[in-house]
GROMACS .gro file of C-alpha atoms in nm:
model
  319
    1ARG     CA    1   1.062  12.534  11.826
    2LYS     CA    2   1.292  12.240  11.764
    3GLU     CA    3   1.618  12.371  11.624
    4GLN     CA    4   1.674  12.282  11.261
    5GLU     CA    5   1.988  12.088  11.181
    6VAL     CA    6   2.219  12.275  10.946
    7ASP     CA    7   2.459  12.083  10.724
    8SER     CA    8   2.732  12.327  10.627
    9LYS     CA    9   2.960  12.077  10.454
   10ASP     CA   10   3.119  12.267  10.163
   11ALA     CA   11   2.834  12.518  10.185
   12ILE     CA   12   2.820  12.875  10.314
   13ILE     CA   13   2.524  12.911  10.549
   14LEU     CA   14   2.447  13.278  10.611
   15HIS     CA   15   2.251  13.351  10.928
   16GLN     CA   16   2.085  13.690  10.927
   17PHE     CA   17   1.772  13.880  11.031
   18SER     CA   18   1.445  13.815  10.847
   19ARG     CA   19   1.366  14.004  10.530
   20PRO     CA   20   1.164  14.323  10.589
   21ASN     CA   21   0.836  14.363  10.401
   22ASN     CA   22   0.934  14.671  10.199
   23GLY     CA   23   1.136  14.488   9.934
   24VAL     CA   24   1.478  14.575  10.080
   25PRO     CA   25   1.690  14.266  10.161
   26SER     CA   26   1.773  14.376  10.516
   27LEU     CA   27   1.732  14.660  10.765
   28SER     CA   28   2.077  14.572  10.898
   29PRO     CA   29   2.368  14.739  10.713
   30PHE     CA   30   2.598  14.454  10.814
   31CYS     CA   31   2.363  14.179  10.693
   32LEU     CA   32   2.321  14.358  10.361
   33LYS     CA   33   2.697  14.412  10.342
   34MET     CA   34   2.768  14.042  10.396
   35GLU     CA   35   2.512  13.912  10.148
   36THR     CA   36   2.621  14.167   9.887
   37TYR     CA   37   2.984  14.065   9.939
   38LEU     CA   38   2.897  13.700   9.876
   39ARG     CA   39   2.732  13.802   9.551
   40MET     CA   40   3.024  14.024   9.450
   41ALA     CA   41   3.266  13.739   9.517
   42ASP     CA   42   3.037  13.496   9.332
   43LEU     CA   43   3.017  13.256   9.628
   44PRO     CA   44   2.706  13.035   9.646
   45TYR     CA   45   2.537  13.057   9.984
   46GLN     CA   46   2.220  12.964  10.166
   47ASN     CA   47   2.022  13.204  10.386
   48TYR     CA   48   1.887  13.108  10.728
   49PHE     CA   49   1.653  13.357  10.890
   50ASP     CA   50   1.637  13.175  11.223
   51GLY     CA   51   1.711  13.485  11.431
   52LYS     CA   52   1.982  13.294  11.617
   53LEU     CA   53   2.283  13.506  11.710
   54SER     CA   54   2.639  13.378  11.689
   55PRO     CA   55   2.820  13.258  12.003
   56GLN     CA   56   2.962  13.613  12.024
   57GLY     CA   57   2.612  13.759  12.006
   58LYS     CA   58   2.666  13.886  11.650
   59MET     CA   59   2.452  13.901  11.338
   60PRO     CA   60   2.524  13.813  11.061
   61TRP     CA   61   2.741  13.505  11.095
   62ILE     CA   62   2.822  13.206  10.879
   63GLU     CA   63   2.878  12.835  10.904
   64TYR     CA   64   3.115  12.662  10.665
   65ASN     CA   65   3.219  12.300  10.703
   66HIS     CA   66   3.072  12.312  11.053
   67LYS     CA   67   3.292  12.607  11.156
   68LYS     CA   68   3.112  12.916  11.286
   69VAL     CA   69   3.250  13.262  11.209
   70SER     CA   70   3.096  13.594  11.314
   71GLY     CA   71   3.184  13.957  11.246
   72THR     CA   72   3.180  14.060  10.880
   73GLU     CA   73   3.551  14.145  10.879
   74PHE     CA   74   3.647  13.804  11.018
   75ILE     CA   75   3.401  13.629  10.786
   76ILE     CA   76   3.560  13.793  10.482
   77ASP     CA   77   3.912  13.706  10.606
   78PHE     CA   78   3.798  13.346  10.661
   79LEU     CA   79   3.645  13.313  10.313
   80GLU     CA   80   3.953  13.466  10.151
   81GLU     CA   81   4.176  13.212  10.326
   82LYS     CA   82   3.954  12.906  10.271
   83LEU     CA   83   3.817  12.978   9.923
   84GLY     CA   84   4.084  13.200   9.771
   85VAL     CA   85   3.858  13.492   9.687
   86ASN     CA   86   3.999  13.844   9.698
   87LEU     CA   87   3.808  14.150   9.582
   88ASN     CA   88   4.105  14.371   9.674
   89LYS     CA   89   4.362  14.209   9.447
   90ASN     CA   90   4.373  14.517   9.223
   91LEU     CA   91   4.447  14.755   9.511
   92GLY     CA   92   4.795  14.874   9.600
   93PRO     CA   93   4.918  14.928   9.958
   94HIS     CA   94   4.801  15.292   9.967
   95GLU     CA   95   4.459  15.202   9.828
   96ARG     CA   96   4.421  14.919  10.078
   97ALA     CA   97   4.498  15.162  10.360
   98VAL     CA   98   4.242  15.413  10.229
   99SER     CA   99   3.988  15.134  10.188
  100ARG     CA  100   4.029  15.026  10.549
  101ALA     CA  101   4.006  15.384  10.675
  102VAL     CA  102   3.680  15.434  10.483
  103THR     CA  103   3.545  15.104  10.615
  104LYS     CA  104   3.611  15.205  10.974
  105MET     CA  105   3.455  15.550  10.923
  106VAL     CA  106   3.141  15.387  10.782
  107GLU     CA  107   3.111  15.102  11.032
  108GLU     CA  108   3.227  15.275  11.350
  109HIS     CA  109   3.082  15.624  11.297
  110PHE     CA  110   2.835  15.658  11.010
  111TYR     CA  111   2.659  15.339  11.123
  112TRP     CA  112   2.557  15.490  11.457
  113THR     CA  113   2.401  15.796  11.296
  114LEU     CA  114   2.199  15.566  11.070
  115ALA     CA  115   2.095  15.354  11.368
  116TYR     CA  116   1.979  15.669  11.548
  117CYS     CA  117   1.771  15.777  11.249
  118GLN     CA  118   1.631  15.427  11.195
  119TRP     CA  119   1.558  15.312  11.549
  120VAL     CA  120   1.508  15.637  11.742
  121GLU     CA  121   1.389  15.924  11.522
  122ASN     CA  122   1.216  15.718  11.252
  123LEU     CA  123   1.099  15.426  11.464
  124HIS     CA  124   0.734  15.448  11.352
  125GLU     CA  125   0.830  15.397  10.985
  126THR     CA  126   1.082  15.127  11.071
  127ARG     CA  127   0.817  14.930  11.258
  128LYS     CA  128   0.605  14.917  10.941
  129MET     CA  129   0.890  14.749  10.755
  130ILE     CA  130   0.946  14.466  11.001
  131SER     CA  131   0.808  14.135  10.879
  132MET     CA  132   0.622  13.950  11.152
  133TYR     CA  133   0.306  13.741  11.132
  134GLY     CA  134   0.052  13.597  11.372
  135PRO     CA  135  -0.233  13.720  11.594
  136PHE     CA  136   0.001  13.925  11.816
  137SER     CA  137   0.233  14.051  11.543
  138ASP     CA  138   0.156  14.421  11.596
  139LEU     CA  139   0.220  14.396  11.968
  140LEU     CA  140   0.538  14.195  11.916
  141LYS     CA  141   0.666  14.447  11.661
  142TRP     CA  142   0.596  14.732  11.901
  143ILE     CA  143   0.784  14.554  12.179
  144LEU     CA  144   1.075  14.463  11.948
  145CYS     CA  145   1.110  14.817  11.818
  146HIS     CA  146   1.106  14.981  12.160
  147LEU     CA  147   1.351  14.727  12.300
  148THR     CA  148   1.581  14.796  12.005
  149LYS     CA  149   1.540  15.170  12.053
  150GLY     CA  150   1.654  15.139  12.413
  151ILE     CA  151   1.952  14.924  12.318
  152VAL     CA  152   2.059  15.163  12.040
  153LYS     CA  153   2.036  15.468  12.267
  154ARG     CA  154   2.233  15.294  12.542
  155GLU     CA  155   2.505  15.172  12.304
  156MET     CA  156   2.528  15.512  12.135
  157TYR     CA  157   2.578  15.675  12.473
  158GLY     CA  158   2.855  15.428  12.554
  159HIS     CA  159   3.012  15.494  12.213
  160GLY     CA  160   3.001  15.867  12.283
  161ILE     CA  161   2.808  15.981  11.980
  162GLY     CA  162   2.480  15.942  12.169
  163ARG     CA  163   2.578  16.221  12.407
  164PHE     CA  164   2.522  16.483  12.139
  165SER     CA  165   2.197  16.651  12.039
  166GLU     CA  166   1.986  16.539  11.744
  167ASP     CA  167   2.112  16.824  11.527
  168GLU     CA  168   2.472  16.743  11.614
  169ILE     CA  169   2.423  16.376  11.533
  170TYR     CA  170   2.276  16.464  11.194
  171ALA     CA  171   2.559  16.710  11.133
  172LEU     CA  172   2.806  16.424  11.185
  173MET     CA  173   2.603  16.204  10.951
  174GLU     CA  174   2.610  16.471  10.681
  175LYS     CA  175   2.988  16.508  10.712
  176ASP     CA  176   3.031  16.134  10.661
  177MET     CA  177   2.799  16.129  10.359
  178ARG     CA  178   2.974  16.428  10.202
  179SER     CA  179   3.308  16.259  10.258
  180LEU     CA  180   3.184  15.946  10.078
  181ALA     CA  181   3.042  16.156   9.793
  182GLY     CA  182   3.371  16.342   9.758
  183LEU     CA  183   3.572  16.019   9.762
  184LEU     CA  184   3.345  15.857   9.503
  185GLY     CA  185   3.332  16.160   9.273
  186ASP     CA  186   3.245  16.040   8.925
  187LYS     CA  187   3.414  15.701   8.965
  188LYS     CA  188   3.229  15.379   8.910
  189TYR     CA  189   3.316  15.238   9.252
  190ILE     CA  190   3.474  15.379   9.567
  191MET     CA  191   3.831  15.281   9.480
  192GLY     CA  192   3.806  15.319   9.103
  193PRO     CA  193   3.671  15.127   8.803
  194LYS     CA  194   3.678  14.787   8.975
  195LEU     CA  195   3.488  14.652   9.274
  196SER     CA  196   3.657  14.603   9.609
  197THR     CA  197   3.542  14.488   9.952
  198VAL     CA  198   3.479  14.844  10.068
  199ASP     CA  199   3.196  14.871   9.813
  200ALA     CA  200   2.998  14.602   9.995
  201THR     CA  201   3.043  14.797  10.318
  202VAL     CA  202   2.950  15.137  10.178
  203PHE     CA  203   2.655  15.000   9.982
  204GLY     CA  204   2.517  14.812  10.284
  205HIS     CA  205   2.502  15.138  10.478
  206LEU     CA  206   2.403  15.385  10.207
  207ALA     CA  207   2.121  15.152  10.099
  208GLN     CA  208   1.956  15.217  10.436
  209ALA     CA  209   1.952  15.591  10.369
  210MET     CA  210   1.838  15.531  10.013
  211TRP     CA  211   1.551  15.288  10.071
  212THR     CA  212   1.461  15.247  10.440
  213LEU     CA  213   1.442  15.602  10.577
  214PRO     CA  214   1.158  15.775  10.387
  215GLY     CA  215   1.135  16.151  10.435
  216THR     CA  216   1.442  16.172  10.658
  217ARG     CA  217   1.745  16.399  10.624
  218PRO     CA  218   1.977  16.125  10.494
  219GLU     CA  219   1.726  16.024  10.226
  220ARG     CA  220   1.680  16.384  10.113
  221LEU     CA  221   2.055  16.432  10.103
  222ILE     CA  222   2.141  16.117   9.907
  223LYS     CA  223   1.860  16.168   9.655
  224GLY     CA  224   1.924  16.540   9.623
  225GLU     CA  225   2.258  16.710   9.659
  226LEU     CA  226   2.467  16.391   9.681
  227ILE     CA  227   2.310  16.227   9.380
  228ASN     CA  228   2.633  16.051   9.284
  229LEU     CA  229   2.583  15.832   9.593
  230ALA     CA  230   2.230  15.748   9.481
  231MET     CA  231   2.353  15.648   9.135
  232TYR     CA  232   2.628  15.441   9.298
  233CYS     CA  233   2.366  15.254   9.503
  234GLU     CA  234   2.159  15.193   9.190
  235ARG     CA  235   2.464  15.059   9.004
  236ILE     CA  236   2.531  14.801   9.271
  237ARG     CA  237   2.168  14.712   9.328
  238ARG     CA  238   2.107  14.642   8.960
  239LYS     CA  239   2.433  14.456   8.910
  240PHE     CA  240   2.414  14.224   9.210
  241TRP     CA  241   2.046  14.225   9.314
  242PRO     CA  242   1.842  14.170   8.993
  243GLU     CA  243   1.544  14.045   9.198
  244TRP     CA  244   1.544  14.344   9.434
  245HIS     CA  245   1.268  14.581   9.331
  246HIS     CA  246   1.134  14.869   9.538
  247ASP     CA  247   0.775  14.981   9.485
  248ASP     CA  248   0.868  15.345   9.552
  249ASP     CA  249   1.168  15.355   9.319
  250ASN     CA  250   1.262  15.708   9.220
  251THR     CA  251   1.256  15.718   8.840
  252LEU     CA  252   1.517  15.995   8.849
  253TYR     CA  253   1.776  15.720   8.803
  254GLU     CA  254   1.594  15.536   8.524
  255SER     CA  255   1.504  15.594   8.164
  256GLU     CA  256   1.142  15.545   8.059
  257GLU     CA  257   1.229  15.218   7.890
  258SER     CA  258   1.421  15.080   8.188
  259SER     CA  259   1.145  15.182   8.425
  260GLU     CA  260   0.901  14.963   8.236
  261THR     CA  261   1.143  14.671   8.221
  262SER     CA  262   1.218  14.686   8.593
  263LYS     CA  263   0.857  14.608   8.681
  264THR     CA  264   0.924  14.239   8.612
  265HIS     CA  265   1.119  14.085   8.894
  266SER     CA  266   1.158  13.768   9.095
  267PRO     CA  267   1.128  13.752   9.474
  268LEU     CA  268   1.431  13.789   9.699
  269GLN     CA  269   1.620  13.470   9.767
  270ASP     CA  270   1.524  13.294  10.090
  271PHE     CA  271   1.629  12.942  10.182
  272SER     CA  272   1.741  12.806   9.844
  273PHE     CA  273   2.104  12.827   9.742
  274TYR     CA  274   2.196  13.141   9.556
  275SER     CA  275   2.474  13.146   9.300
  276ARG     CA  276   2.549  13.455   9.098
  277THR     CA  277   2.687  13.248   8.811
  278GLU     CA  278   2.337  13.117   8.752
  279THR     CA  279   2.196  13.470   8.734
  280PHE     CA  280   2.467  13.669   8.559
  281ASP     CA  281   2.638  13.645   8.224
  282GLU     CA  282   3.014  13.672   8.187
  283GLU     CA  283   3.136  14.000   8.044
  284GLY     CA  284   3.511  14.029   8.030
  285THR     CA  285   3.657  13.987   8.376
  286GLU     CA  286   3.337  14.088   8.555
  287ASN     CA  287   2.983  13.953   8.558
  288SER     CA  288   2.687  14.169   8.465
  289ILE     CA  289   2.311  14.137   8.433
  290SER     CA  290   2.193  14.044   8.087
  291HIS     CA  291   1.839  14.176   8.113
  292THR     CA  292   1.836  14.435   8.392
  293PRO     CA  293   1.800  14.805   8.303
  294ASP     CA  294   2.136  14.981   8.318
  295THR     CA  295   2.073  15.338   8.214
  296ASP     CA  296   1.972  15.645   8.408
  297TYR     CA  297   1.723  15.907   8.293
  298THR     CA  298   1.987  16.083   8.080
  299GLY     CA  299   2.057  15.767   7.882
  300HIS     CA  300   2.402  15.722   8.040
  301SER     CA  301   2.496  15.375   8.151
  302LEU     CA  302   2.488  15.345   8.528
  303PHE     CA  303   2.780  15.105   8.498
  304ASP     CA  304   3.004  15.368   8.333
  305SER     CA  305   3.249  15.573   8.534
  306ASP     CA  306   3.223  15.882   8.315
  307VAL     CA  307   2.868  15.986   8.402
  308ASP     CA  308   2.851  16.365   8.415
  309MET     CA  309   2.748  16.431   8.773
  310ASP     CA  310   2.709  16.804   8.708
  311ASP     CA  311   2.429  16.737   8.460
  312CYS     CA  312   2.253  16.518   8.714
  313ARG     CA  313   2.278  16.783   8.985
  314ASP     CA  314   2.147  17.051   8.749
  315GLN     CA  315   1.849  16.833   8.663
  316GLU     CA  316   1.779  16.764   9.032
  317GLN     CA  317   1.798  17.133   9.127
  318GLY     CA  318   1.565  17.224   8.842
  319LYS     CA  319   1.290  16.991   8.963
   0.00000   0.00000   0.00000
């Protein structure tokens, strides 16, 4: 196909993998992290699902004023320098250090356990979610998935984590998830009442366990014992992804009224420019959704930091 010309003058062009067909924005934690960050920072952007990797072989990557930047950490640094955005302005030196440590745990360790679950152990379900059309789509999806499986296993072995058994890999995953749950506690966001960059990272990864790994150990853990992580994911999804609706939503996190309201939704953004200021109303220093359900099944606001997690766990255990 003839390559499409991209004019990135004063526009953020986000290159990422195609949308899956299960309603989730991306099967890639890093693509979801980057797009969520752009929404958190209220930066208009345009998606390109051309499947083209960056010159470094990375995905996602951006173009801005004809400059190409890849690697989510470098992209965020670039946008902070060029556009003056900073989600970490409320963090002190100690909090910034903790935030970076959590980011590296999630991206350099937890990520690989998710990749193993997604592309090795749960490959059959993952293949169903891939969006591909045409007379040979099933064959192409099968080839793509098995190629990806081989790449993931090889890279995990090089990393070192792939040299352990399945049970050991899942044990490491559980330790990471429990660490995140303990760090979050009953706070609104990872570092406290206000958003920071680490929330885009953590959400991008936890969302995979929450919505793309049906019946797996991480899904059972996040929707069961570590329910504060599930409520955290719902908070961010509803605040920054009003058009993201999942057909198999667990109503445990919704009231009856909000469950009915959430059935009306618009499709995920594709090639048109997305600006959060056009979707969200101002509320104090932060933006919030004016018409999206924001209560869980207990009637507590999912945006509040004082949700009683013990009540939620008791309800879950009693089911």
